[in-house]
Amino acid sequence: MKGALEPNTSIPRRPDEVPHPVFILALATTVSAFTGPATFFVPNGGAGTCGHTIHSGDFAVALNPSDYARGAHCGKAISITCA
């Protein structure tokens, strides 16, 4: 399909594909912090809002409409901490 988004294969998708997690975390910068409840779902290979297929073993999150910001955060990395 012309104009279709292609997945960014350089972003690690599974734990076994992250060769140096300490190095990756060292590059992270905190822009915003949020607290509150989170939900979990199994995508089973469905297409996400950003246009990429999300498999059950992938690390992916969904954002509310205001944080989604028309795709401004597609493909970006985040850090999630559970307390």
JSON list of C-alpha atoms in Angstrom, two decimals:
[
{"chain": "A", "resi": 1, "resn": "MET", "atom": "CA", "xyz": [0.00, 0.00, 0.00]},
{"chain": "A", "resi": 2, "resn": "LYS", "atom": "CA", "xyz": [1.46, 3.35, -1.01]},
{"chain": "A", "resi": 3, "resn": "GLY", "atom": "CA", "xyz": [2.19, 5.64, 1.94]},
{"chain": "A", "resi": 4, "resn": "ALA", "atom": "CA", "xyz": [1.84, 2.86, 4.53]},
{"chain": "A", "resi": 5, "resn": "LEU", "atom": "CA", "xyz": [4.00, 3.13, 7.62]},
{"chain": "A", "resi": 6, "resn": "GLU", "atom": "CA", "xyz": [6.80, 0.60, 7.89]},
{"chain": "A", "resi": 7, "resn": "PRO", "atom": "CA", "xyz": [7.79, -0.71, 11.33]},
{"chain": "A", "resi": 8, "resn": "ASN", "atom": "CA", "xyz": [10.98, 0.70, 12.78]},
{"chain": "A", "resi": 9, "resn": "THR", "atom": "CA", "xyz": [12.98, -2.52, 13.10]},
{"chain": "A", "resi": 10, "resn": "SER", "atom": "CA", "xyz": [15.85, -0.78, 14.92]},
{"chain": "A", "resi": 11, "resn": "ILE", "atom": "CA", "xyz": [13.72, -0.42, 18.08]},
{"chain": "A", "resi": 12, "resn": "PRO", "atom": "CA", "xyz": [14.05, -3.55, 20.28]},
{"chain": "A", "resi": 13, "resn": "ARG", "atom": "CA", "xyz": [10.68, -5.26, 20.61]},
{"chain": "A", "resi": 14, "resn": "ARG", "atom": "CA", "xyz": [11.37, -8.17, 22.96]},
{"chain": "A", "resi": 15, "resn": "PRO", "atom": "CA", "xyz": [13.62, -8.61, 26.02]},
{"chain": "A", "resi": 16, "resn": "ASP", "atom": "CA", "xyz": [15.99, -10.92, 24.12]},
{"chain": "A", "resi": 17, "resn": "GLU", "atom": "CA", "xyz": [16.52, -8.22, 21.45]},
{"chain": "A", "resi": 18, "resn": "VAL", "atom": "CA", "xyz": [17.81, -5.60, 23.91]},
{"chain": "A", "resi": 19, "resn": "PRO", "atom": "CA", "xyz": [21.60, -6.14, 23.86]},
{"chain": "A", "resi": 20, "resn": "HIS", "atom": "CA", "xyz": [22.63, -3.47, 26.38]},
{"chain": "A", "resi": 21, "resn": "PRO", "atom": "CA", "xyz": [19.68, -2.30, 28.49]},
{"chain": "A", "resi": 22, "resn": "VAL", "atom": "CA", "xyz": [21.90, -0.27, 30.84]},
{"chain": "A", "resi": 23, "resn": "PHE", "atom": "CA", "xyz": [23.20, 1.75, 27.89]},
{"chain": "A", "resi": 24, "resn": "ILE", "atom": "CA", "xyz": [19.68, 2.37, 26.62]},
{"chain": "A", "resi": 25, "resn": "LEU", "atom": "CA", "xyz": [18.48, 3.51, 30.04]},
{"chain": "A", "resi": 26, "resn": "ALA", "atom": "CA", "xyz": [21.44, 5.87, 30.34]},
{"chain": "A", "resi": 27, "resn": "LEU", "atom": "CA", "xyz": [20.21, 7.74, 27.27]},
{"chain": "A", "resi": 28, "resn": "ALA", "atom": "CA", "xyz": [16.69, 8.21, 28.63]},
{"chain": "A", "resi": 29, "resn": "THR", "atom": "CA", "xyz": [15.54, 11.63, 29.77]},
{"chain": "A", "resi": 30, "resn": "THR", "atom": "CA", "xyz": [12.50, 12.24, 31.96]},
{"chain": "A", "resi": 31, "resn": "VAL", "atom": "CA", "xyz": [10.18, 14.64, 30.20]},
{"chain": "A", "resi": 32, "resn": "SER", "atom": "CA", "xyz": [6.99, 14.01, 32.16]},
{"chain": "A", "resi": 33, "resn": "ALA", "atom": "CA", "xyz": [5.97, 11.73, 35.00]},
{"chain": "A", "resi": 34, "resn": "PHE", "atom": "CA", "xyz": [2.49, 10.34, 35.49]},
{"chain": "A", "resi": 35, "resn": "THR", "atom": "CA", "xyz": [0.95, 8.28, 38.25]},
{"chain": "A", "resi": 36, "resn": "GLY", "atom": "CA", "xyz": [-2.26, 6.31, 38.33]},
{"chain": "A", "resi": 37, "resn": "PRO", "atom": "CA", "xyz": [-3.81, 3.03, 37.29]},
{"chain": "A", "resi": 38, "resn": "ALA", "atom": "CA", "xyz": [-2.72, 1.18, 34.17]},
{"chain": "A", "resi": 39, "resn": "THR", "atom": "CA", "xyz": [-4.50, -1.49, 32.17]},
{"chain": "A", "resi": 40, "resn": "PHE", "atom": "CA", "xyz": [-3.11, -4.48, 30.28]},
{"chain": "A", "resi": 41, "resn": "PHE", "atom": "CA", "xyz": [-4.22, -6.04, 27.01]},
{"chain": "A", "resi": 42, "resn": "VAL", "atom": "CA", "xyz": [-2.94, -8.65, 24.55]},
{"chain": "A", "resi": 43, "resn": "PRO", "atom": "CA", "xyz": [-2.90, -7.19, 21.02]},
{"chain": "A", "resi": 44, "resn": "ASN", "atom": "CA", "xyz": [-2.62, -10.56, 19.17]},
{"chain": "A", "resi": 45, "resn": "GLY", "atom": "CA", "xyz": [-1.08, -9.01, 16.05]},
{"chain": "A", "resi": 46, "resn": "GLY", "atom": "CA", "xyz": [-3.53, -6.16, 15.63]},
{"chain": "A", "resi": 47, "resn": "ALA", "atom": "CA", "xyz": [-2.59, -2.84, 14.08]},
{"chain": "A", "resi": 48, "resn": "GLY", "atom": "CA", "xyz": [-1.95, -0.06, 16.58]},
{"chain": "A", "resi": 49, "resn": "THR", "atom": "CA", "xyz": [-3.01, 3.55, 16.12]},
{"chain": "A", "resi": 50, "resn": "CYS", "atom": "CA", "xyz": [0.50, 4.43, 14.91]},
{"chain": "A", "resi": 51, "resn": "GLY", "atom": "CA", "xyz": [0.07, 2.00, 12.00]},
{"chain": "A", "resi": 52, "resn": "HIS", "atom": "CA", "xyz": [2.39, -0.77, 13.19]},
{"chain": "A", "resi": 53, "resn": "THR", "atom": "CA", "xyz": [1.40, -4.37, 13.87]},
{"chain": "A", "resi": 54, "resn": "ILE", "atom": "CA", "xyz": [1.70, -5.10, 17.59]},
{"chain": "A", "resi": 55, "resn": "HIS", "atom": "CA", "xyz": [2.44, -8.71, 18.54]},
{"chain": "A", "resi": 56, "resn": "SER", "atom": "CA", "xyz": [1.66, -10.23, 21.94]},
{"chain": "A", "resi": 57, "resn": "GLY", "atom": "CA", "xyz": [5.38, -10.34, 22.92]},
{"chain": "A", "resi": 58, "resn": "ASP", "atom": "CA", "xyz": [6.08, -6.71, 21.96]},
{"chain": "A", "resi": 59, "resn": "PHE", "atom": "CA", "xyz": [6.56, -3.91, 24.44]},
{"chain": "A", "resi": 60, "resn": "ALA", "atom": "CA", "xyz": [3.89, -1.37, 23.51]},
{"chain": "A", "resi": 61, "resn": "VAL", "atom": "CA", "xyz": [1.70, 1.12, 25.36]},
{"chain": "A", "resi": 62, "resn": "ALA", "atom": "CA", "xyz": [-1.48, 2.96, 24.48]},
{"chain": "A", "resi": 63, "resn": "LEU", "atom": "CA", "xyz": [-1.96, 6.63, 25.29]},
{"chain": "A", "resi": 64, "resn": "ASN", "atom": "CA", "xyz": [-5.11, 8.60, 25.95]},
{"chain": "A", "resi": 65, "resn": "PRO", "atom": "CA", "xyz": [-6.15, 10.92, 23.08]},
{"chain": "A", "resi": 66, "resn": "SER", "atom": "CA", "xyz": [-4.60, 14.08, 24.54]},
{"chain": "A", "resi": 67, "resn": "ASP", "atom": "CA", "xyz": [-1.21, 12.43, 25.18]},
{"chain": "A", "resi": 68, "resn": "TYR", "atom": "CA", "xyz": [-1.32, 10.63, 21.81]},
{"chain": "A", "resi": 69, "resn": "ALA", "atom": "CA", "xyz": [-1.23, 14.10, 20.22]},
{"chain": "A", "resi": 70, "resn": "ARG", "atom": "CA", "xyz": [-2.04, 12.90, 16.69]},
{"chain": "A", "resi": 71, "resn": "GLY", "atom": "CA", "xyz": [0.89, 10.48, 16.69]},
{"chain": "A", "resi": 72, "resn": "ALA", "atom": "CA", "xyz": [3.58, 12.82, 18.01]},
{"chain": "A", "resi": 73, "resn": "HIS", "atom": "CA", "xyz": [4.82, 10.07, 20.34]},
{"chain": "A", "resi": 74, "resn": "CYS", "atom": "CA", "xyz": [4.72, 7.11, 17.92]},
{"chain": "A", "resi": 75, "resn": "GLY", "atom": "CA", "xyz": [7.92, 5.05, 18.08]},
{"chain": "A", "resi": 76, "resn": "LYS", "atom": "CA", "xyz": [9.30, 6.83, 21.14]},
{"chain": "A", "resi": 77, "resn": "ALA", "atom": "CA", "xyz": [10.64, 4.98, 24.19]},
{"chain": "A", "resi": 78, "resn": "ILE", "atom": "CA", "xyz": [9.30, 5.25, 27.72]},
{"chain": "A", "resi": 79, "resn": "SER", "atom": "CA", "xyz": [10.18, 3.86, 31.13]},
{"chain": "A", "resi": 80, "resn": "ILE", "atom": "CA", "xyz": [7.48, 2.33, 33.32]},
{"chain": "A", "resi": 81, "resn": "THR", "atom": "CA", "xyz": [7.98, 1.65, 37.01]},
{"chain": "A", "resi": 82, "resn": "CYS", "atom": "CA", "xyz": [5.54, -0.30, 39.14]},
{"chain": "A", "resi": 83, "resn": "ALA", "atom": "CA", "xyz": [5.62, 0.45, 42.85]}
]
